[in-house]
CSV table of C-alpha atoms in Angstrom, one decimal:
chain,number,residue,atom,x,y,z
A,908,MET,CA,-28.4,-62.1,26.8
A,909,THR,CA,-30.8,-65.1,27.3
A,910,ASP,CA,-33.7,-64.9,29.8
A,911,LEU,CA,-31.9,-67.6,31.9
A,912,MET,CA,-28.8,-65.4,32.1
A,913,LYS,CA,-30.9,-62.4,33.1
A,914,ARG,CA,-32.6,-64.4,35.9
A,915,GLN,CA,-29.3,-65.6,37.1
A,916,SER,CA,-27.9,-62.1,37.1
A,917,LEU,CA,-30.9,-60.7,39.0
A,918,LYS,CA,-30.5,-63.6,41.6
A,919,THR,CA,-26.9,-62.7,42.0
A,920,LEU,CA,-27.7,-59.0,42.4
A,921,GLY,CA,-30.3,-59.9,45.1
A,922,ALA,CA,-27.7,-62.0,47.0
A,923,LEU,CA,-25.2,-59.2,46.9
A,924,THR,CA,-27.7,-56.6,48.2
A,925,GLY,CA,-29.4,-58.6,50.9
A,926,GLY,CA,-32.6,-59.0,48.9
A,927,LEU,CA,-33.2,-55.3,48.1
A,928,SER,CA,-35.3,-54.7,45.1
A,929,LEU,CA,-33.8,-53.1,41.9
A,930,MET,CA,-35.9,-50.0,42.4
A,931,SER,CA,-34.5,-49.5,45.8
A,932,LEU,CA,-31.0,-49.3,44.3
A,933,THR,CA,-31.7,-46.2,42.2
A,934,GLY,CA,-29.6,-43.2,42.9
A,935,CYS,CA,-25.8,-42.7,43.0
A,936,ASN,CA,-24.9,-46.2,44.2
A,937,PRO,CA,-26.0,-48.9,41.7
A,938,ALA,CA,-24.9,-52.4,42.8
A,939,PRO,CA,-22.7,-54.4,40.5
A,940,THR,CA,-23.5,-57.9,39.3
A,941,VAL,CA,-20.7,-60.3,38.5
A,942,MET,CA,-21.4,-62.2,35.3
A,943,GLN,CA,-20.0,-65.7,34.5
A,944,ASP,CA,-17.6,-66.1,31.6
A,945,ALA,CA,-19.9,-68.7,30.1
A,946,SER,CA,-22.1,-65.8,28.9
A,947,ASP,CA,-19.4,-65.0,26.3
A,948,ALA,CA,-20.9,-67.9,24.2
A,949,ALA,CA,-24.2,-66.2,24.2
A,950,ASP,CA,-22.5,-62.9,23.2
A,951,GLU,CA,-21.0,-64.7,20.1
A,952,ALA,CA,-24.5,-66.0,19.2
A,953,LEU,CA,-25.9,-62.4,19.4
A,954,TRP,CA,-23.3,-61.2,16.8
A,955,GLN,CA,-24.5,-63.7,14.3
A,956,GLN,CA,-27.5,-61.4,14.0
A,957,ALA,CA,-25.2,-58.6,12.8
A,958,ASP,CA,-24.0,-60.9,10.0
A,959,ALA,CA,-27.5,-61.8,9.2
A,960,ILE,CA,-28.5,-58.1,8.9
A,961,ILE,CA,-25.6,-57.5,6.5
A,962,ALA,CA,-26.6,-60.5,4.4
A,963,SER,CA,-30.2,-59.3,4.2
A,964,ILE,CA,-29.4,-55.9,2.7
A,965,ALA,CA,-30.5,-55.8,-0.9
A,966,PRO,CA,-27.6,-54.5,-3.0
A,967,THR,CA,-27.5,-51.8,-5.7
A,968,SER,CA,-26.8,-52.8,-9.3
A,969,PHE,CA,-26.4,-50.6,-12.4
A,970,PRO,CA,-26.2,-51.2,-16.1
A,971,ALA,CA,-22.7,-50.9,-17.6
A,972,GLN,CA,-23.2,-47.6,-19.4
A,973,ASP,CA,-21.8,-44.2,-18.6
A,974,PHE,CA,-23.1,-40.6,-19.0
A,975,PRO,CA,-20.2,-38.1,-18.6
A,976,ILE,CA,-21.6,-34.8,-17.5
A,977,THR,CA,-19.2,-33.1,-19.9
A,978,ASP,CA,-21.3,-34.6,-22.7
A,979,PHE,CA,-24.1,-32.5,-21.5
A,980,GLY,CA,-22.2,-29.2,-21.3
A,981,ALA,CA,-20.6,-29.4,-17.9
A,982,VAL,CA,-17.3,-27.5,-17.6
A,983,GLY,CA,-14.9,-28.2,-14.7
A,984,ASP,CA,-13.3,-24.8,-14.5
A,985,GLY,CA,-14.4,-23.8,-11.0
A,986,HIS,CA,-16.6,-21.1,-12.4
A,987,THR,CA,-19.3,-22.4,-14.7
A,988,ASP,CA,-22.7,-23.3,-13.2
A,989,ASN,CA,-23.2,-26.9,-14.0
A,990,THR,CA,-26.5,-27.5,-12.2
A,991,GLN,CA,-28.5,-27.9,-15.4
A,992,ALA,CA,-25.9,-30.0,-17.2
A,993,ILE,CA,-25.8,-32.5,-14.3
A,994,ALA,CA,-29.5,-32.7,-14.2
A,995,ALA,CA,-29.6,-33.4,-17.9
A,996,ALA,CA,-27.1,-36.2,-17.5
A,997,ILE,CA,-29.1,-37.8,-14.7
A,998,ALA,CA,-32.3,-37.5,-16.6
A,999,ALA,CA,-30.7,-39.2,-19.7
A,1000,CYS,CA,-29.2,-41.9,-17.6
A,1001,ALA,CA,-32.5,-42.7,-15.9
A,1002,THR,CA,-34.4,-42.6,-19.2
A,1003,ALA,CA,-31.9,-45.1,-20.7
A,1004,GLY,CA,-32.5,-47.5,-17.8
A,1005,GLY,CA,-29.7,-46.4,-15.5
A,1006,GLY,CA,-26.0,-46.5,-15.3
A,1007,ARG,CA,-23.2,-44.1,-14.1
A,1008,VAL,CA,-23.3,-40.4,-14.4
A,1009,LEU,CA,-19.6,-39.6,-14.5
A,1010,VAL,CA,-17.9,-36.6,-13.0
A,1011,PRO,CA,-14.4,-36.4,-14.5
A,1012,ALA,CA,-11.4,-34.6,-13.1
A,1013,GLY,CA,-12.0,-30.9,-12.6
A,1014,ARG,CA,-13.8,-28.6,-10.3
A,1015,PHE,CA,-17.5,-28.5,-11.2
A,1016,MET,CA,-19.7,-25.8,-9.6
A,1017,THR,CA,-23.3,-26.9,-9.0
A,1018,GLY,CA,-26.4,-26.3,-7.0
A,1019,ALA,CA,-28.8,-29.0,-5.8
A,1020,ILE,CA,-28.5,-32.5,-7.4
A,1021,HIS,CA,-31.6,-34.7,-7.5
A,1022,LEU,CA,-30.9,-38.4,-8.1
A,1023,LYS,CA,-33.3,-40.7,-9.9
A,1024,SER,CA,-33.8,-44.4,-9.7
A,1025,ASN,CA,-31.0,-46.6,-11.2
A,1026,VAL,CA,-28.5,-43.7,-11.3
A,1027,ASN,CA,-25.0,-43.9,-9.8
A,1028,LEU,CA,-23.4,-40.5,-9.5
A,1029,HIS,CA,-19.7,-41.4,-9.9
A,1030,LEU,CA,-16.9,-39.0,-9.1
A,1031,GLN,CA,-13.6,-40.1,-10.8
A,1032,THR,CA,-10.1,-39.4,-9.5
A,1033,ASP,CA,-9.5,-35.7,-9.0
A,1034,ALA,CA,-13.1,-34.8,-9.5
A,1035,VAL,CA,-14.7,-32.2,-7.3
A,1036,LEU,CA,-18.3,-31.2,-7.1
A,1037,SER,CA,-18.3,-27.8,-5.4
A,1038,PHE,CA,-21.7,-26.6,-4.2
A,1039,TYR,CA,-22.9,-23.1,-4.2
A,1040,THR,CA,-23.6,-21.4,-0.9
A,1041,ASP,CA,-26.5,-19.2,-1.8
A,1042,ALA,CA,-29.9,-20.6,-0.8
A,1043,ALA,CA,-31.4,-19.8,-4.2
A,1044,HIS,CA,-29.5,-22.8,-5.7
A,1045,TYR,CA,-31.6,-25.0,-3.4
A,1046,LEU,CA,-35.0,-24.0,-4.6
A,1047,PRO,CA,-37.7,-25.0,-5.2
A,1048,LYS,CA,-38.1,-26.4,-1.7
A,1049,VAL,CA,-38.7,-30.1,-1.1
A,1050,PHE,CA,-40.2,-32.5,1.3
A,1051,THR,CA,-37.5,-33.0,3.8
A,1052,ARG,CA,-36.7,-33.6,7.5
A,1053,TRP,CA,-34.6,-31.3,9.7
A,1054,GLU,CA,-33.5,-32.4,13.2
A,1055,GLY,CA,-36.2,-35.0,13.2
A,1056,VAL,CA,-39.1,-32.9,12.0
A,1057,GLU,CA,-40.7,-33.1,8.5
A,1058,LEU,CA,-41.2,-29.8,6.7
A,1059,ILE,CA,-40.9,-28.2,3.3
A,1060,GLY,CA,-37.4,-26.8,3.2
A,1061,TYR,CA,-34.3,-26.1,1.1
A,1062,SER,CA,-33.3,-29.0,-1.0
A,1063,PRO,CA,-30.4,-31.0,0.4
A,1064,LEU,CA,-27.3,-30.6,-1.7
A,1065,ILE,CA,-27.7,-34.2,-3.1
A,1066,TYR,CA,-31.3,-35.4,-2.7
A,1067,ALA,CA,-33.5,-38.3,-3.7
A,1068,PHE,CA,-37.2,-38.7,-2.9
A,1069,GLU,CA,-38.9,-42.1,-3.2
A,1070,GLN,CA,-36.2,-43.4,-5.6
A,1071,GLU,CA,-34.8,-46.9,-5.8
A,1072,ASN,CA,-31.3,-48.3,-6.6
A,1073,ILE,CA,-29.3,-45.1,-6.3
A,1074,ALA,CA,-25.6,-44.4,-5.5
A,1075,VAL,CA,-23.0,-41.7,-5.0
A,1076,THR,CA,-19.6,-43.4,-5.5
A,1077,GLY,CA,-16.0,-42.8,-6.6
A,1078,ASP,CA,-12.7,-41.3,-5.5
A,1079,GLY,CA,-13.7,-37.6,-5.8
A,1080,ILE,CA,-14.6,-34.9,-3.4
A,1081,LEU,CA,-18.0,-33.4,-2.5
A,1082,GLU,CA,-17.2,-29.8,-1.3
A,1083,GLY,CA,-20.0,-28.1,0.6
A,1084,ASN,CA,-18.1,-24.8,1.1
A,1085,GLY,CA,-19.5,-24.3,4.6
A,1086,SER,CA,-17.4,-21.8,6.5
A,1087,ALA,CA,-17.4,-18.9,8.9
A,1088,THR,CA,-18.8,-16.8,6.1
A,1089,ASN,CA,-21.1,-19.3,4.4
A,1090,TRP,CA,-23.9,-21.4,5.8
A,1091,TRP,CA,-22.5,-21.9,9.3
A,1092,PRO,CA,-23.4,-18.4,10.7
A,1093,TRP,CA,-27.0,-19.5,10.3
A,1094,LYS,CA,-26.4,-21.7,13.4
A,1095,GLY,CA,-26.4,-18.5,15.5
A,1096,VAL,CA,-24.8,-19.0,18.8
A,1097,TRP,CA,-22.3,-21.9,18.9
A,1098,GLU,CA,-19.6,-22.9,21.3
A,1099,ARG,CA,-16.9,-22.8,18.6
A,1100,ARG,CA,-18.3,-19.8,16.7
A,1101,ASN,CA,-15.6,-17.9,14.8
A,1102,TRP,CA,-18.0,-15.5,13.1
A,1103,GLU,CA,-19.7,-12.4,14.3
A,1104,TYR,CA,-23.2,-13.2,15.5
A,1105,ASP,CA,-25.9,-11.8,13.2
A,1106,ALA,CA,-29.4,-12.2,14.7
A,1107,SER,CA,-31.0,-11.5,11.3
A,1108,VAL,CA,-29.9,-14.9,10.0
A,1109,ASP,CA,-30.1,-17.0,13.2
A,1110,GLN,CA,-31.8,-20.3,12.6
A,1111,VAL,CA,-34.0,-19.8,15.7
A,1112,GLN,CA,-36.3,-17.6,13.6
A,1113,THR,CA,-37.2,-20.7,11.6
A,1114,ARG,CA,-36.5,-23.6,13.9
A,1115,THR,CA,-38.7,-22.4,16.7
A,1116,PRO,CA,-42.0,-21.9,14.7
A,1117,ILE,CA,-41.4,-25.0,12.6
A,1118,PHE,CA,-41.0,-27.1,15.7
A,1119,GLN,CA,-44.1,-25.6,17.2
A,1120,MET,CA,-46.0,-26.4,14.0
A,1121,ALA,CA,-44.9,-30.0,14.4
A,1122,GLU,CA,-46.0,-30.2,18.0
A,1123,GLN,CA,-49.4,-28.8,17.0
A,1124,GLY,CA,-49.9,-31.3,14.2
A,1125,VAL,CA,-49.8,-28.8,11.4
A,1126,PRO,CA,-49.7,-30.7,8.0
A,1127,VAL,CA,-46.2,-31.1,6.7
A,1128,THR,CA,-47.1,-29.2,3.5
A,1129,GLU,CA,-47.9,-26.1,5.6
A,1130,ARG,CA,-44.6,-26.3,7.6
A,1131,GLN,CA,-42.6,-23.8,5.6
A,1132,MET,CA,-41.5,-20.2,6.0
A,1133,ASP,CA,-40.3,-17.5,3.7
A,1134,ASN,CA,-37.8,-16.4,6.4
A,1135,ASP,CA,-35.9,-19.7,6.2
A,1136,PHE,CA,-32.5,-20.2,7.9
A,1137,LEU,CA,-32.4,-23.9,8.2
A,1138,ARG,CA,-29.2,-25.2,6.6
A,1139,PRO,CA,-29.7,-28.2,4.3
A,1140,PRO,CA,-28.0,-31.6,4.9
A,1141,PHE,CA,-25.5,-32.7,2.3
A,1142,ILE,CA,-26.8,-36.1,1.2
A,1143,GLN,CA,-30.4,-37.1,2.0
A,1144,PRO,CA,-32.1,-40.1,0.4
A,1145,TYR,CA,-35.7,-39.8,1.6
A,1146,ARG,CA,-38.1,-42.8,1.5
A,1147,CYS,CA,-35.6,-44.5,-0.8
A,1148,LYS,CA,-34.7,-48.2,-1.3
A,1149,ARG,CA,-31.3,-49.7,-2.1
A,1150,VAL,CA,-28.8,-46.8,-1.5
A,1151,LEU,CA,-25.0,-47.0,-1.8
A,1152,ILE,CA,-22.7,-44.2,-0.8
A,1153,GLU,CA,-19.1,-45.3,-1.3
A,1154,GLY,CA,-15.5,-44.1,-1.6
A,1155,ILE,CA,-16.1,-40.3,-1.7
A,1156,THR,CA,-14.8,-37.6,0.6
A,1157,ILE,CA,-17.4,-35.1,1.9
A,1158,ARG,CA,-16.1,-31.8,3.2
A,1159,ASN,CA,-17.5,-28.7,4.9
A,1160,SER,CA,-21.1,-29.5,4.9
A,1161,PRO,CA,-23.8,-26.9,5.7
A,1162,PHE,CA,-25.4,-29.3,8.2
A,1163,TRP,CA,-25.5,-33.1,8.6
A,1164,LEU,CA,-23.3,-34.9,6.0
A,1165,ILE,CA,-25.1,-38.2,5.3
A,1166,ASN,CA,-28.8,-38.4,6.3
A,1167,PRO,CA,-30.9,-41.3,5.0
A,1168,VAL,CA,-34.5,-40.9,6.1
A,1169,LEU,CA,-37.2,-43.6,6.2
A,1170,SER,CA,-35.1,-45.6,3.8
A,1171,GLU,CA,-34.2,-49.3,3.4
A,1172,ASP,CA,-31.1,-51.2,2.4
A,1173,VAL,CA,-28.6,-48.5,2.9
A,1174,VAL,CA,-24.8,-49.0,2.6
A,1175,VAL,CA,-22.3,-46.3,3.5
A,1176,ARG,CA,-18.8,-47.6,2.8
A,1177,SER,CA,-15.3,-46.2,2.8
A,1178,VAL,CA,-16.4,-42.6,3.0
A,1179,ASN,CA,-14.3,-39.8,4.5
A,1180,CYS,CA,-16.5,-37.4,6.4
A,1181,ILE,CA,-14.5,-34.2,7.2
A,1182,SER,CA,-16.4,-31.2,8.4
A,1183,HIS,CA,-15.9,-29.1,11.5
A,1184,GLY,CA,-18.8,-26.8,11.4
A,1185,PRO,CA,-21.9,-26.7,13.6
A,1186,ASN,CA,-24.1,-29.8,13.4
A,1187,SER,CA,-21.5,-31.4,11.1
A,1188,ASP,CA,-22.7,-34.9,12.1
A,1189,GLY,CA,-21.0,-37.5,9.9
A,1190,CYS,CA,-23.7,-40.1,9.2
A,1191,ASN,CA,-27.2,-39.8,10.7
A,1192,PRO,CA,-29.6,-42.6,9.5
A,1193,GLU,CA,-33.1,-41.7,10.6
A,1194,SER,CA,-36.0,-44.2,10.9
A,1195,SER,CA,-34.3,-46.5,8.4
A,1196,ASN,CA,-34.1,-50.2,8.2
A,1197,ARG,CA,-31.1,-52.5,7.3
A,1198,VAL,CA,-28.2,-50.1,7.3
A,1199,LEU,CA,-24.5,-50.9,7.0
A,1200,ILE,CA,-21.8,-48.3,7.8
A,1201,GLU,CA,-18.3,-49.6,7.4
A,1202,ASP,CA,-14.7,-48.6,6.8
A,1203,CYS,CA,-15.5,-44.9,7.1
A,1204,LEU,CA,-13.4,-42.1,8.6
A,1205,PHE,CA,-15.2,-39.4,10.7
A,1206,ASP,CA,-13.5,-36.1,11.7
A,1207,THR,CA,-16.5,-33.9,12.5
A,1208,GLY,CA,-17.8,-30.9,14.4
A,1209,ASP,CA,-20.6,-33.0,15.9
A,1210,ASP,CA,-21.5,-36.6,16.3
A,1211,CYS,CA,-19.6,-39.0,14.1
A,1212,ILE,CA,-22.5,-41.4,13.7
A,1213,ALA,CA,-25.9,-40.6,15.3
A,1214,LEU,CA,-28.8,-43.0,14.9
A,1215,LYS,CA,-32.2,-41.2,15.0
A,1216,SER,CA,-35.9,-41.7,14.6
A,1217,GLY,CA,-37.7,-38.3,14.8
A,1218,ARG,CA,-38.3,-35.5,17.3
A,1219,ASN,CA,-41.1,-35.5,19.8
A,1220,ASN,CA,-44.6,-35.6,18.4
A,1221,ASP,CA,-43.4,-35.8,14.8
A,1222,GLY,CA,-41.3,-38.9,15.7
A,1223,ARG,CA,-44.3,-40.5,17.5
A,1224,ARG,CA,-46.6,-39.6,14.6
A,1225,LEU,CA,-44.4,-41.6,12.1
A,1226,ALA,CA,-43.5,-44.2,14.8
A,1227,THR,CA,-40.7,-45.7,12.7
A,1228,PRO,CA,-37.6,-46.8,14.6
A,1229,ILE,CA,-34.1,-46.8,13.3
A,1230,GLN,CA,-33.4,-50.6,13.3
A,1231,ASN,CA,-31.2,-53.4,12.1
A,1232,VAL,CA,-28.0,-51.3,11.8
A,1233,VAL,CA,-24.4,-52.6,11.7
A,1234,ILE,CA,-21.5,-50.2,12.2
A,1235,GLN,CA,-18.1,-51.8,11.7
A,1236,ASP,CA,-14.4,-51.0,11.0
A,1237,CYS,CA,-14.8,-47.2,11.2
A,1238,VAL,CA,-12.3,-44.6,12.5
A,1239,MET,CA,-13.5,-41.6,14.6
A,1240,HIS,CA,-11.4,-38.6,15.4
A,1241,SER,CA,-12.9,-35.3,16.5
A,1242,GLY,CA,-16.6,-35.2,17.3
A,1243,HIS,CA,-19.3,-34.9,20.0
A,1244,GLY,CA,-19.6,-38.6,20.1
A,1245,GLY,CA,-18.3,-41.7,18.3
A,1246,VAL,CA,-21.3,-44.1,18.1
A,1247,VAL,CA,-24.4,-42.2,19.2
A,1248,MET,CA,-28.2,-42.8,19.5
A,1249,GLY,CA,-30.4,-39.7,19.8
A,1250,SER,CA,-31.3,-37.1,20.5
A,1251,GLU,CA,-34.1,-37.2,18.0
A,1252,ILE,CA,-35.1,-40.7,19.0
A,1253,SER,CA,-38.9,-40.6,19.7
A,1254,GLY,CA,-39.6,-43.4,17.2
A,1255,GLY,CA,-37.1,-45.7,19.0
A,1256,ALA,CA,-34.1,-47.7,18.1
A,1257,ARG,CA,-33.5,-51.4,18.0
A,1258,ASN,CA,-31.1,-54.1,16.9
A,1259,ILE,CA,-28.0,-51.9,16.6
A,1260,PHE,CA,-24.6,-53.4,16.3
A,1261,ALA,CA,-21.2,-51.7,16.4
A,1262,ARG,CA,-17.9,-53.5,16.2
A,1263,ARG,CA,-14.2,-53.1,15.4
A,1264,CYS,CA,-14.1,-49.3,15.5
A,1265,ARG,CA,-11.2,-47.1,16.6
A,1266,MET,CA,-11.7,-43.7,18.2
A,1267,SER,CA,-9.3,-41.2,19.5
A,1268,SER,CA,-8.9,-37.4,19.7
A,1269,PRO,CA,-8.5,-34.7,22.4
A,1270,ASP,CA,-11.5,-33.3,20.7
A,1271,LEU,CA,-13.6,-36.5,20.9
A,1272,LYS,CA,-16.1,-35.7,23.7
A,1273,ARG,CA,-17.8,-39.1,24.1
A,1274,GLY,CA,-17.2,-42.6,22.9
A,1275,ILE,CA,-20.5,-44.5,23.2
A,1276,ARG,CA,-23.4,-42.1,23.7
A,1277,ILE,CA,-27.2,-42.3,24.2
A,1278,LYS,CA,-29.0,-38.9,24.6
A,1279,THR,CA,-32.7,-38.4,25.1
A,1280,ASN,CA,-35.2,-36.9,27.6
A,1281,SER,CA,-38.8,-37.2,28.7
A,1282,VAL,CA,-39.9,-34.9,25.9
A,1283,ARG,CA,-38.3,-37.1,23.3
A,1284,GLY,CA,-39.0,-40.5,25.0
A,1285,GLY,CA,-38.3,-43.5,22.8
A,1286,LEU,CA,-37.5,-47.2,23.5
A,1287,ILE,CA,-33.8,-47.9,22.8
A,1288,GLU,CA,-33.2,-51.7,22.9
A,1289,ASN,CA,-31.0,-54.5,21.8
A,1290,ILE,CA,-27.8,-52.4,21.4
A,1291,TYR,CA,-24.6,-54.4,21.1
A,1292,ILE,CA,-21.1,-52.8,21.1
A,1293,ARG,CA,-17.9,-54.9,20.9
A,1294,ASP,CA,-14.2,-54.8,20.0
A,1295,ILE,CA,-13.9,-51.0,20.3
A,1296,ASP,CA,-10.6,-49.3,20.9
A,1297,ILE,CA,-10.7,-45.7,22.3
A,1298,GLY,CA,-7.3,-43.9,22.6
A,1299,GLU,CA,-8.3,-40.6,24.0
A,1300,VAL,CA,-11.8,-39.3,24.9
A,1301,GLN,CA,-13.4,-37.1,27.5
A,1302,ASP,CA,-16.3,-39.4,28.5
A,1303,ALA,CA,-16.2,-43.0,27.4
A,1304,ILE,CA,-19.7,-44.3,28.0
A,1305,VAL,CA,-22.7,-41.9,28.2
A,1306,ILE,CA,-26.4,-42.5,28.8
A,1307,ASN,CA,-28.0,-39.1,29.4
A,1308,PHE,CA,-31.8,-38.8,30.0
A,1309,PHE,CA,-31.4,-35.1,30.7
A,1310,TYR,CA,-30.3,-34.0,27.2
A,1311,GLU,CA,-31.5,-30.5,26.4
A,1312,GLU,CA,-35.0,-30.2,27.9
A,1313,GLY,CA,-34.3,-32.8,30.6
A,1314,ASP,CA,-37.2,-34.3,32.6
A,1315,ALA,CA,-39.9,-31.9,31.2
A,1316,GLY,CA,-42.3,-34.3,29.5
A,1317,ASP,CA,-44.5,-37.4,29.9
A,1318,PHE,CA,-42.6,-39.8,27.6
A,1319,MET,CA,-40.2,-41.8,29.6
A,1320,PRO,CA,-37.0,-42.8,27.7
A,1321,GLU,CA,-36.1,-46.4,28.2
A,1322,VAL,CA,-32.9,-48.4,27.5
A,1323,ARG,CA,-33.1,-52.1,27.3
A,1324,ASN,CA,-30.4,-54.6,26.7
A,1325,LEU,CA,-27.3,-52.5,26.1
A,1326,HIS,CA,-24.4,-54.9,26.0
A,1327,ILE,CA,-20.8,-53.6,25.7
A,1328,SER,CA,-17.9,-56.1,25.4
A,1329,ASN,CA,-14.2,-55.9,24.6
A,1330,LEU,CA,-14.0,-52.2,25.0
A,1331,ARG,CA,-10.6,-50.8,25.7
A,1332,VAL,CA,-10.1,-47.1,26.7
A,1333,ALA,CA,-6.5,-45.8,27.0
A,1334,LYS,CA,-7.3,-42.4,28.4
A,1335,ALA,CA,-10.4,-40.6,29.5
A,1336,GLN,CA,-11.5,-37.8,31.8
A,1337,ARG,CA,-14.5,-39.9,33.0
A,1338,ALA,CA,-15.3,-43.6,32.4
A,1339,PHE,CA,-19.1,-43.0,32.7
A,1340,GLU,CA,-21.8,-40.4,32.5
A,1341,LEU,CA,-25.0,-42.3,33.3
A,1342,ARG,CA,-27.9,-40.0,34.3
A,1343,GLY,CA,-31.3,-41.6,34.6
A,1344,PHE,CA,-34.5,-40.3,36.2
A,1345,GLU,CA,-35.5,-41.2,39.7
A,1346,ARG,CA,-38.8,-42.3,38.3
A,1347,ALA,CA,-37.2,-44.0,35.3
A,1348,PRO,CA,-33.7,-45.2,36.2
A,1349,ILE,CA,-31.3,-46.6,33.7
A,1350,SER,CA,-31.2,-50.4,33.6
A,1351,GLY,CA,-30.4,-53.2,31.3
A,1352,VAL,CA,-26.7,-52.3,30.9
A,1353,THR,CA,-24.1,-55.1,30.8
A,1354,LEU,CA,-20.3,-54.8,30.5
A,1355,HIS,CA,-18.0,-57.6,29.6
A,1356,HIS,CA,-14.2,-57.3,29.3
A,1357,VAL,CA,-14.2,-53.6,29.5
A,1358,HIS,CA,-10.9,-51.9,30.5
A,1359,PHE,CA,-10.3,-48.2,31.3
A,1360,LYS,CA,-6.5,-47.9,31.5
A,1361,GLN,CA,-6.2,-44.3,32.6
A,1362,VAL,CA,-9.2,-42.2,33.8
A,1363,GLU,CA,-9.3,-39.2,36.0
A,1364,SER,CA,-12.5,-40.2,37.6
A,1365,LEU,CA,-15.1,-43.0,37.5
A,1366,GLY,CA,-17.6,-40.3,36.5
A,1367,LEU,CA,-21.3,-39.9,37.2
A,1368,LEU,CA,-23.7,-42.7,37.9
A,1369,ASP,CA,-27.1,-41.2,38.9
A,1370,ASN,CA,-30.3,-43.2,39.0
A,1371,VAL,CA,-28.9,-46.4,37.6
A,1372,ALA,CA,-30.9,-49.5,38.6
A,1373,GLY,CA,-28.0,-51.9,38.1
A,1374,ILE,CA,-24.9,-52.6,36.0
A,1375,GLU,CA,-24.2,-56.3,35.2
A,1376,HIS,CA,-20.5,-56.7,34.6
A,1377,TYR,CA,-17.7,-59.2,34.2
A,1378,ASP,CA,-14.0,-58.5,33.9
A,1379,VAL,CA,-14.1,-54.7,34.1
A,1380,THR,CA,-11.2,-52.7,35.3
A,1381,VAL,CA,-10.6,-49.0,36.0
A,1382,ASN,CA,-7.0,-47.8,36.2
A,1383,GLY,CA,-5.8,-51.3,36.5
A,1384,LYS,CA,-8.1,-52.2,39.4
A,1385,PRO,CA,-11.3,-54.3,39.4
A,1386,PHE,CA,-14.4,-52.2,38.7
A,1387,SER,CA,-16.2,-51.0,41.9
A,1388,LEU,CA,-18.7,-48.3,42.6
A,1389,PRO,CA,-18.7,-45.7,45.4
């Protein structure tokens, strides 16, 4: 939105409210602002930025030479440990200048896989990489990030550290083997738990002291514990450049499925993310720049896509936002949220675009979601959402400043310039859950051409400084606030 449009909107808001200030409108009754249709032209101009981001992403490129893992002793019988054979194939490929490390049809058991620069791990049709579930296969520990905090922890199942021009591609399956008996019980208490709780393996034993170390500024190399129950993410490129993840199906992850951290020029394309365990977020780019997520399917036990930038002091220490992200043409089924920002968002988020996505499931809790609090803080700005179809969802649009700890810190979360246009919701329990602070209300939200066909209630609008809107309907009637 241009500055002129913003000034015009504020002028209109003042006229509608008899000259009251925006701050005086905080609470449960934010005043609407009627926008002019001419602003649609400005909306179109904004979306040229999304195309520019896509064009700016440096692509991967690999020499036309293949290294089948079977040439290095791998056996796809579902029993043989192929960890060393795969490592040998990757090393040979990297030494030769790069290419494809081929996984042929078969079920290949493996532990941690560490990618090297210029290597494309390619799974052919009917290929399955099936990962062991004992933690010993993910040692030695590596420099990693877990829920927004850096530490020395178990290796992700597929990991790359400070590598360039890497890929995981193909038609095959990555099977994490997470289940009620493997990995997932480490979560401890969980709303959908189908295992008997065992306090001896509850992640809280590790999570709490590690997070305390981060808040106290303990060096990352000292943030490790022998009593470690932090489940590793599936795919984590860390401080990498030019990353491609394409075509594969990822199932039953121990933790987050795709988690690029502090990386640049990342493309996640045509990937099926299917995992219904605890913290089974589909794609969580953290503190990364120039990211494209397109044509993917998400059917998950947590957020489908969650953009992040570090937790609390650790996120502020690195001070690296998630930025210049385009999400397009994706399908979301089950999950805690469709397109999400947070909750580890202390480094901020900016220039985020999501378009042409379809979401629907009785188990989809939220459509568009921002979650943070005054312990996390973070500036979330320039967020553009358009052409989204939601079939069935519990809450359609959520901005929650009270996530987890709530208003218990000194770092005010801030949302600036969140623009949603051409959003269609067929069925929802609530249209909105907008919860700001009295001392830091939600502002900068605009809605254009947003239609809620069937909702049980308008929902919660608490401490919202103003919603600018044009052509918004709820249950067939023009949008109005209580």
